[in-house]
mmCIF file with all atom_site columns, C-alpha atoms in Angstrom:
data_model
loop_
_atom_site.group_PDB
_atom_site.id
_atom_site.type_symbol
_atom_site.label_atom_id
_atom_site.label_alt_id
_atom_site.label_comp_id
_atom_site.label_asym_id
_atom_site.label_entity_id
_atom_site.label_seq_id
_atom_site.pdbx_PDB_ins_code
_atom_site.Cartn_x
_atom_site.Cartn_y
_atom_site.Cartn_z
_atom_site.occupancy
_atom_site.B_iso_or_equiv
_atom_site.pdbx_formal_charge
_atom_site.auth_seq_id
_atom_site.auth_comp_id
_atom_site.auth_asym_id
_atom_site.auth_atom_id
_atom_site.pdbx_PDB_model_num
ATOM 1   C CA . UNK A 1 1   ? 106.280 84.350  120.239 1.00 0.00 ? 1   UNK A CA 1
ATOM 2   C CA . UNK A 1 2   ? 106.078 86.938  122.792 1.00 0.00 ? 2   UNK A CA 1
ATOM 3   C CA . UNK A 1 3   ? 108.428 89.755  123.978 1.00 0.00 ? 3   UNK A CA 1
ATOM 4   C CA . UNK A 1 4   ? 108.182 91.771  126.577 1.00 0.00 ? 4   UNK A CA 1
ATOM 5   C CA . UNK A 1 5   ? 109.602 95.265  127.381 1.00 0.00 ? 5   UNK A CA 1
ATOM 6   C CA . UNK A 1 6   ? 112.818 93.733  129.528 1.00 0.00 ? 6   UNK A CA 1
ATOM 7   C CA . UNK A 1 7   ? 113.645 91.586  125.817 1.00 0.00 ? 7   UNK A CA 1
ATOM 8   C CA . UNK A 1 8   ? 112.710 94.489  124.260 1.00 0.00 ? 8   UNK A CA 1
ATOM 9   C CA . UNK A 1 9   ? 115.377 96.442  125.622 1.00 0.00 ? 9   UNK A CA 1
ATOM 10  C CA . UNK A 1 10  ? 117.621 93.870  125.161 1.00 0.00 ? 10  UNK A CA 1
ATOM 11  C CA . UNK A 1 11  ? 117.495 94.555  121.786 1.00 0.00 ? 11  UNK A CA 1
ATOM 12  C CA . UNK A 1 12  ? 117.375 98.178  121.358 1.00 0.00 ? 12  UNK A CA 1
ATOM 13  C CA . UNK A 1 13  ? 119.168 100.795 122.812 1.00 0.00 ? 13  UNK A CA 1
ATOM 14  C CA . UNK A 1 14  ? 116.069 103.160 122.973 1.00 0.00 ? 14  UNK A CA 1
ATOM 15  C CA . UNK A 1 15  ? 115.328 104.283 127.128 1.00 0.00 ? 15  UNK A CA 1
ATOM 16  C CA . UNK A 1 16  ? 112.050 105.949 128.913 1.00 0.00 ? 16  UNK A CA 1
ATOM 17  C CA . UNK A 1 17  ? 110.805 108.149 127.616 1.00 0.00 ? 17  UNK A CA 1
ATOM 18  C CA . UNK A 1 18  ? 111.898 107.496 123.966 1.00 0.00 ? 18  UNK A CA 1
ATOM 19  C CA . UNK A 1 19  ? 111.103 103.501 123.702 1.00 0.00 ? 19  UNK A CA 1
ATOM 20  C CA . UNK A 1 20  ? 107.682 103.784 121.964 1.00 0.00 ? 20  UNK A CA 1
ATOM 21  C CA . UNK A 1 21  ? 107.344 99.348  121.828 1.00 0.00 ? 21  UNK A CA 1
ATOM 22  C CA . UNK A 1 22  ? 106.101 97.902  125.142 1.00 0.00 ? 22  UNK A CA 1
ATOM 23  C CA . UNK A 1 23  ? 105.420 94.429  123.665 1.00 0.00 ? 23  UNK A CA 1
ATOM 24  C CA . UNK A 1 24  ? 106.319 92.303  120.415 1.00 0.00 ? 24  UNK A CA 1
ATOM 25  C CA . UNK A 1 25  ? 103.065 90.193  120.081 1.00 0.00 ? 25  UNK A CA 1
ATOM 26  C CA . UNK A 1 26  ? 104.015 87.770  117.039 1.00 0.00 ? 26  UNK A CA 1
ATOM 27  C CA . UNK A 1 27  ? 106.330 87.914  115.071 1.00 0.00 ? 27  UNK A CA 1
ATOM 28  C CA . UNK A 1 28  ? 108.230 85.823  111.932 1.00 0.00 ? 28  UNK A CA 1
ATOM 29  C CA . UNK A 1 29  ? 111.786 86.100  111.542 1.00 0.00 ? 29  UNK A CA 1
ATOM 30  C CA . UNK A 1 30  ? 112.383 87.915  107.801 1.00 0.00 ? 30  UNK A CA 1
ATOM 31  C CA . UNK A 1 31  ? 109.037 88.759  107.127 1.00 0.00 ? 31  UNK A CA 1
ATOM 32  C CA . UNK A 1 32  ? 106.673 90.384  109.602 1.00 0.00 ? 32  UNK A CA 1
ATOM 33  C CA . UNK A 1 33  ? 106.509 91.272  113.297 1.00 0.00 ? 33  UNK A CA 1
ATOM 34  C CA . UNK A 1 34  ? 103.638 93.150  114.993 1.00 0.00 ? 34  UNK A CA 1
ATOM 35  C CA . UNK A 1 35  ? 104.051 95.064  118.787 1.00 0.00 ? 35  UNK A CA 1
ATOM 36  C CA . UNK A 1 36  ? 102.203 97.743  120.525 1.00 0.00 ? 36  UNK A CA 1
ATOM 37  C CA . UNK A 1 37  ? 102.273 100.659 122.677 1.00 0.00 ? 37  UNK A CA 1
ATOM 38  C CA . UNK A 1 38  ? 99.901  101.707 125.280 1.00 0.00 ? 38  UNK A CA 1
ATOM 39  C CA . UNK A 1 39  ? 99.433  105.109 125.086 1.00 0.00 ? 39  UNK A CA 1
ATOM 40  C CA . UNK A 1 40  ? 99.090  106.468 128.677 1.00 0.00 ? 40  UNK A CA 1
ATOM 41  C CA . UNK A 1 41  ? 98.147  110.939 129.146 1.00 0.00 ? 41  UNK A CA 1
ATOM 42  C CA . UNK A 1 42  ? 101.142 110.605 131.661 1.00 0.00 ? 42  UNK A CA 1
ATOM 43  C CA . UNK A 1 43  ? 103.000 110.469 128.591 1.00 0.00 ? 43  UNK A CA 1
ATOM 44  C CA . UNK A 1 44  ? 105.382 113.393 128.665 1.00 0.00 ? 44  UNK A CA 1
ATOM 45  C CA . UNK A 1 45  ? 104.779 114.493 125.411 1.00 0.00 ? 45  UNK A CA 1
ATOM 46  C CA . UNK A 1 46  ? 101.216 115.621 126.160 1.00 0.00 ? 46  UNK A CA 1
ATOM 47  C CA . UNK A 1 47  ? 102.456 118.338 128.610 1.00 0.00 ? 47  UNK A CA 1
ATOM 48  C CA . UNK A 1 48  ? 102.959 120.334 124.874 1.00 0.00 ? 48  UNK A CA 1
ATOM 49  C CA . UNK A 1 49  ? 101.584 118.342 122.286 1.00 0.00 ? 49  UNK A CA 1
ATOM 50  C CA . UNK A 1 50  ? 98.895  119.891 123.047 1.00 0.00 ? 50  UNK A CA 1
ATOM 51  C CA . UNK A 1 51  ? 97.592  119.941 126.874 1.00 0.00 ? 51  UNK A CA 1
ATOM 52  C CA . UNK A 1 52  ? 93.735  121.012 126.285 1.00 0.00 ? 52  UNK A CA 1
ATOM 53  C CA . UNK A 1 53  ? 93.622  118.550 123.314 1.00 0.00 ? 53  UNK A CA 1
ATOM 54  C CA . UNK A 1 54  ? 96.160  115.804 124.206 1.00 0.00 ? 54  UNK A CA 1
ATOM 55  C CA . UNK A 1 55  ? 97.014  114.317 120.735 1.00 0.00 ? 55  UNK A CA 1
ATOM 56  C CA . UNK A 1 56  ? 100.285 111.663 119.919 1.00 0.00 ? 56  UNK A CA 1
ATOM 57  C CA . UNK A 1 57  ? 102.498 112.882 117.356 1.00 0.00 ? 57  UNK A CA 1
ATOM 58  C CA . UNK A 1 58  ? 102.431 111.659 114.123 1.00 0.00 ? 58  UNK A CA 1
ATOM 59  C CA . UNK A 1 59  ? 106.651 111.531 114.269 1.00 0.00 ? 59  UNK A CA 1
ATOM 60  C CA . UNK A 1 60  ? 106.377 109.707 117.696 1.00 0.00 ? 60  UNK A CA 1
ATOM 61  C CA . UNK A 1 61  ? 104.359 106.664 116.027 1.00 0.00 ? 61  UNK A CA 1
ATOM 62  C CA . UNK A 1 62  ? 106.957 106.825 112.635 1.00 0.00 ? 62  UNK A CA 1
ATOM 63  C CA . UNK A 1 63  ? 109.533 105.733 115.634 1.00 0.00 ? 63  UNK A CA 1
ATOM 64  C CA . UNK A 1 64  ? 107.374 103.477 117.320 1.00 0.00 ? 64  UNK A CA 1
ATOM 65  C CA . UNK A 1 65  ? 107.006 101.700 113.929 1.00 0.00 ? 65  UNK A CA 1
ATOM 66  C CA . UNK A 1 66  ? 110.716 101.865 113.152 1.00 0.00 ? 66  UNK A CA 1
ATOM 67  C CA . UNK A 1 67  ? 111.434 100.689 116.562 1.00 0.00 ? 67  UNK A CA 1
ATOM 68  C CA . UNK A 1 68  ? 109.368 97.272  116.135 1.00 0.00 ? 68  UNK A CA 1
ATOM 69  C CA . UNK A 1 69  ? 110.846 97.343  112.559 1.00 0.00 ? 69  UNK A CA 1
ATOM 70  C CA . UNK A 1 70  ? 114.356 96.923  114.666 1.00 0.00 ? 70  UNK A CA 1
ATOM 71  C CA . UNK A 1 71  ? 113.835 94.469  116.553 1.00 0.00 ? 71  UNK A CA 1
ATOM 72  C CA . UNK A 1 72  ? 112.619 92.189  113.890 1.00 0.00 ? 72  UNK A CA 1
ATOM 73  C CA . UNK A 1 73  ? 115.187 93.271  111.380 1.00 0.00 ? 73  UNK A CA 1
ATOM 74  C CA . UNK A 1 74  ? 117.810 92.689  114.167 1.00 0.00 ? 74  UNK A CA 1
ATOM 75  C CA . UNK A 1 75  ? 116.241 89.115  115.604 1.00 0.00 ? 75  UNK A CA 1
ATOM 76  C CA . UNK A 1 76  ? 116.311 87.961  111.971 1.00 0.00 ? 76  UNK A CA 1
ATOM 77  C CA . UNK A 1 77  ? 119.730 88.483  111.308 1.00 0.00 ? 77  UNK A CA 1
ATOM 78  C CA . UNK A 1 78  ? 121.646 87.352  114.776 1.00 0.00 ? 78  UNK A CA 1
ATOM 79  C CA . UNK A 1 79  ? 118.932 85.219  116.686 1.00 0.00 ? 79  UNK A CA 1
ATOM 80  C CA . UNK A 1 80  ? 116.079 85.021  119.125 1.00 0.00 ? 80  UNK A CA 1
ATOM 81  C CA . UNK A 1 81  ? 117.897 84.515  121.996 1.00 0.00 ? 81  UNK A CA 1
ATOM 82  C CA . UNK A 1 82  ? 120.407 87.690  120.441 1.00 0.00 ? 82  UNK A CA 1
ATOM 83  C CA . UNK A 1 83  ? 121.046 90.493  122.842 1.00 0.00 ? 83  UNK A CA 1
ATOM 84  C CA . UNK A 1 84  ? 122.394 93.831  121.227 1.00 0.00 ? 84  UNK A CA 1
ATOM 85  C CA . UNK A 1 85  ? 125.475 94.423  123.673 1.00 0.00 ? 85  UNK A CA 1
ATOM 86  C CA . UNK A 1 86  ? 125.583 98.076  122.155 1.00 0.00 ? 86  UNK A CA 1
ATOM 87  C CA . UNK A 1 87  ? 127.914 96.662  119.168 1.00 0.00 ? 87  UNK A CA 1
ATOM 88  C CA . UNK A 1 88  ? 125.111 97.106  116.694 1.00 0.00 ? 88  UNK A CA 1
ATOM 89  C CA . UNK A 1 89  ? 123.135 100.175 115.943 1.00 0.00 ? 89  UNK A CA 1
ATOM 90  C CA . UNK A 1 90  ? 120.119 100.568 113.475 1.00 0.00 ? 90  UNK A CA 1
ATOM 91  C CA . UNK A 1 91  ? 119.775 103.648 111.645 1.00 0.00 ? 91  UNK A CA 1
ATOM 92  C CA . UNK A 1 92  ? 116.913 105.059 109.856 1.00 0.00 ? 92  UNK A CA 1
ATOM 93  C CA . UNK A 1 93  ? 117.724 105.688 105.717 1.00 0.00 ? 93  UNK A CA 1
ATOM 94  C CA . UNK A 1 94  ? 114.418 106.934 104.321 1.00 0.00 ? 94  UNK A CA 1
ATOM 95  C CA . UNK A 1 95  ? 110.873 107.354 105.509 1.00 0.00 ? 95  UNK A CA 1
ATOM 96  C CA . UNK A 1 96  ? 108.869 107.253 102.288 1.00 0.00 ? 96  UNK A CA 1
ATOM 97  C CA . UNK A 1 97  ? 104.777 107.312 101.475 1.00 0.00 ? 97  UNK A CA 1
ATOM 98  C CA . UNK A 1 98  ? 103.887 108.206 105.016 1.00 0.00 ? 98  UNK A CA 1
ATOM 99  C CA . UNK A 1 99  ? 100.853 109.279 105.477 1.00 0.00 ? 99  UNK A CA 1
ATOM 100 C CA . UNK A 1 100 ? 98.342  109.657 108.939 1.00 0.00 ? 100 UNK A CA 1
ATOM 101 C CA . UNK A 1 101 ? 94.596  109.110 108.797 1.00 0.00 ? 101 UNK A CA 1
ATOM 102 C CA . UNK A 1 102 ? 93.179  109.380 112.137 1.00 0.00 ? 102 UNK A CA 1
ATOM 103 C CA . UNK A 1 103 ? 94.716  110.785 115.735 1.00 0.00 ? 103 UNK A CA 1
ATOM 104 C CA . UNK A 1 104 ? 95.670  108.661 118.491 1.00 0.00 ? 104 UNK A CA 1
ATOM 105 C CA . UNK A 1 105 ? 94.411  109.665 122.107 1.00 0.00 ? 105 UNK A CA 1
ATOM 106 C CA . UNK A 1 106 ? 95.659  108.985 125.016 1.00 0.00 ? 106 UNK A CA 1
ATOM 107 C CA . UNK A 1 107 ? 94.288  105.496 126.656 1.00 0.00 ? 107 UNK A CA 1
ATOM 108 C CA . UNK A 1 108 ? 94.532  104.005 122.693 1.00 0.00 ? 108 UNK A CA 1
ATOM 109 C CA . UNK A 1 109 ? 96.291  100.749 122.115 1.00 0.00 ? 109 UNK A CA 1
ATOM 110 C CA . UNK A 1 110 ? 98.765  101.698 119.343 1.00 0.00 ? 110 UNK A CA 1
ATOM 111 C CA . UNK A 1 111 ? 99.738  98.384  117.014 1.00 0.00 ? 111 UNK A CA 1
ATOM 112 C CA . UNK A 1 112 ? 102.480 98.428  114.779 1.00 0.00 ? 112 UNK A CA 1
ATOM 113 C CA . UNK A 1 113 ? 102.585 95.941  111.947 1.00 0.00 ? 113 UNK A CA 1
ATOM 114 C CA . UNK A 1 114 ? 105.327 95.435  109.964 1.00 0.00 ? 114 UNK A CA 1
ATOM 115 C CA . UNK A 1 115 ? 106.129 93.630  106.605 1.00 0.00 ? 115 UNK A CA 1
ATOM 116 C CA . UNK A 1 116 ? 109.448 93.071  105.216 1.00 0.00 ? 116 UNK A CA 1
ATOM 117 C CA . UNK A 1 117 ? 109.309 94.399  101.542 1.00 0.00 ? 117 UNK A CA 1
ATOM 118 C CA . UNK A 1 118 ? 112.682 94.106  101.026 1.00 0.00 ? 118 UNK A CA 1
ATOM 119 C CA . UNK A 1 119 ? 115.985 92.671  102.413 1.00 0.00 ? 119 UNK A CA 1
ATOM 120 C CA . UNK A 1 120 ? 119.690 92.733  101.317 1.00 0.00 ? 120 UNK A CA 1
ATOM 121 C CA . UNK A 1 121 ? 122.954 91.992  103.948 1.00 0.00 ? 121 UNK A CA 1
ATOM 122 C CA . UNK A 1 122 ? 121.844 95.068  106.351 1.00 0.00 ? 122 UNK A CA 1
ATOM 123 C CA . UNK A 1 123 ? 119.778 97.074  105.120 1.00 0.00 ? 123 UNK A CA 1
ATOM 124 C CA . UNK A 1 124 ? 116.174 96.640  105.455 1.00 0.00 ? 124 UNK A CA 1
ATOM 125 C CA . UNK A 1 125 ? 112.925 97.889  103.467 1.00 0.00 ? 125 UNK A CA 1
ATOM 126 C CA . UNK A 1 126 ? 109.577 97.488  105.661 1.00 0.00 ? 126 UNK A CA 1
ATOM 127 C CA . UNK A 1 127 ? 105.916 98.571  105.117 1.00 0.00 ? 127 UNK A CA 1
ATOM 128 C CA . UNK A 1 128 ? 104.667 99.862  108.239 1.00 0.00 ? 128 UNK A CA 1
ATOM 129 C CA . UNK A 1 129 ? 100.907 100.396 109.530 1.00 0.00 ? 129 UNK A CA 1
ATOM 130 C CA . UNK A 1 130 ? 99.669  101.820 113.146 1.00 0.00 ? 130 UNK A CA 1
ATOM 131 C CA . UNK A 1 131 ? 96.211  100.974 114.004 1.00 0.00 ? 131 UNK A CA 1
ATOM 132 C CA . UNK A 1 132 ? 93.905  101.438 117.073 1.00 0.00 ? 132 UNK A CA 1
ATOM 133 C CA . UNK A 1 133 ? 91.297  98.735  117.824 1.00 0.00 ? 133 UNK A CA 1
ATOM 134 C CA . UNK A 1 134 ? 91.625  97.834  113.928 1.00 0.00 ? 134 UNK A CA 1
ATOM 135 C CA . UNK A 1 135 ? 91.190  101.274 112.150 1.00 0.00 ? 135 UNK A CA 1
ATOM 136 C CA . UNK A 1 136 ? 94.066  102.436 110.142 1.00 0.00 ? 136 UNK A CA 1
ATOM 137 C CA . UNK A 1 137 ? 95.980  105.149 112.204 1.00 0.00 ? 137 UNK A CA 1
ATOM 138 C CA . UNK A 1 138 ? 99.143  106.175 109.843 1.00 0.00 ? 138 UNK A CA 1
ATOM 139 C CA . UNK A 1 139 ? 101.522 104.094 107.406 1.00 0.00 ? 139 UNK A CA 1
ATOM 140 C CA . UNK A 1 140 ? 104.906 104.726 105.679 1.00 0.00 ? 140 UNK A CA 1
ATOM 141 C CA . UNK A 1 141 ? 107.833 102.365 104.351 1.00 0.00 ? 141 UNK A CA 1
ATOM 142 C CA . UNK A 1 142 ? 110.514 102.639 106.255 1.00 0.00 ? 142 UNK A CA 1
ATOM 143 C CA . UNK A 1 143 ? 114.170 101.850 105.264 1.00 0.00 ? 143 UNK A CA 1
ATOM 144 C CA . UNK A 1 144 ? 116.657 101.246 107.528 1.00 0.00 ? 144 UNK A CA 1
ATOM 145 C CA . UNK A 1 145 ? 120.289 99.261  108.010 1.00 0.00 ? 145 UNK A CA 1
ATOM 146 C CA . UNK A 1 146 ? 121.930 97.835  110.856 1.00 0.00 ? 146 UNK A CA 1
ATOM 147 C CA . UNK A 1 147 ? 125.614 98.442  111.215 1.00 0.00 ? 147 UNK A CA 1
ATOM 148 C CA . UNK A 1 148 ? 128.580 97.890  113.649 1.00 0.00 ? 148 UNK A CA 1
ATOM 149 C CA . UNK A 1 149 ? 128.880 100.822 115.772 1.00 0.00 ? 149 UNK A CA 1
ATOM 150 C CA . UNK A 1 150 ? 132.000 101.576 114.740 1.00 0.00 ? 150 UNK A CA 1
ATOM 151 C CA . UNK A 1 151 ? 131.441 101.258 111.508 1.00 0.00 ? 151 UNK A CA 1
ATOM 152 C CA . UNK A 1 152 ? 130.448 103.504 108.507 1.00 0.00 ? 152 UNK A CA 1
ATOM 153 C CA . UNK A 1 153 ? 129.140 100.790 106.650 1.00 0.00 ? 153 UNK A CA 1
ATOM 154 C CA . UNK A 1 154 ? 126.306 98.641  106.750 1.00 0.00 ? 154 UNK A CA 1
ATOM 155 C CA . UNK A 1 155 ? 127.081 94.692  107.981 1.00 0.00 ? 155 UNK A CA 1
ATOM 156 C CA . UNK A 1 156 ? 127.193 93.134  104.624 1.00 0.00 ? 156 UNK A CA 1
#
């Protein structure tokens, strides 16, 4: 199953230039999804970080991983053909064992893959990786739970 970026937005609420998934690739519905990013230097981000040696920031692909993390936590619980209508909002708990091995340049292919370690009513423990043309780029577990935005609590 393939998403593109219009689905993709369907889903999250994240807008240029802080949606960091441009396409879900596969993906299976309480276990694992994987997506990607092409990294472009007309990224803003490289105007500072850092213009002589353009490098992606380590936080930038943390989101990019929790983002894909989102929308398979979200698909799994309300549906493929779900659209987030702005009622539902995912929030990030912990970012644990992260830990970034090589950089990522611009004109890289970034892929997220995700595994579901954990799952309970909302909230949602995933082991992330980022690579770039199959070499390990950075990794963390990510914890996160999806809750009614005008809620406190997590959807149970």
């Amino acid at each position: 199953m393939v998403y593109d970026v219009q689905k993709i937005r369907d889903i999250l609420p994240h807008r240029y230039p802080l949606l960091l998934v441009d396409r879900i690739t596969s993906i299976a519905y309480n276990k694992n999804i994987e997506a990607y990013k092409n990294i472009t230097i007309n990224e803003e981000i490289f105007n500072g970080h850092f213009p002589i040696q353009p490098i992606y920031p380590g936080v930038y692909i943390i989101e990019g991983m929790a983002q894909a993390g989102g929308v398979l936590a979200f698909v799994s619980m309300f549906g493929e053909d779900s659209n987030n209508k702005g009622d539902k909002i995912v929030y990030f708990m912990s970012i644990d064992k992260a830990k970034f091995r090589n950089p990522v340049n611009p004109g890289d292919k970034l892929v997220y893959k995700l595994e579901v370690v954990k799952q309970k009513g909302g909230i949602w423990v995933l082991q992330g990786y980022a690579y770039v043309e199959d070499k390990l780029v950075a990794e963390a577990e990510l914890k996160a739970m999806i809750i009614d935005k005008n809620s406190r609590e997590g959807i149970k």
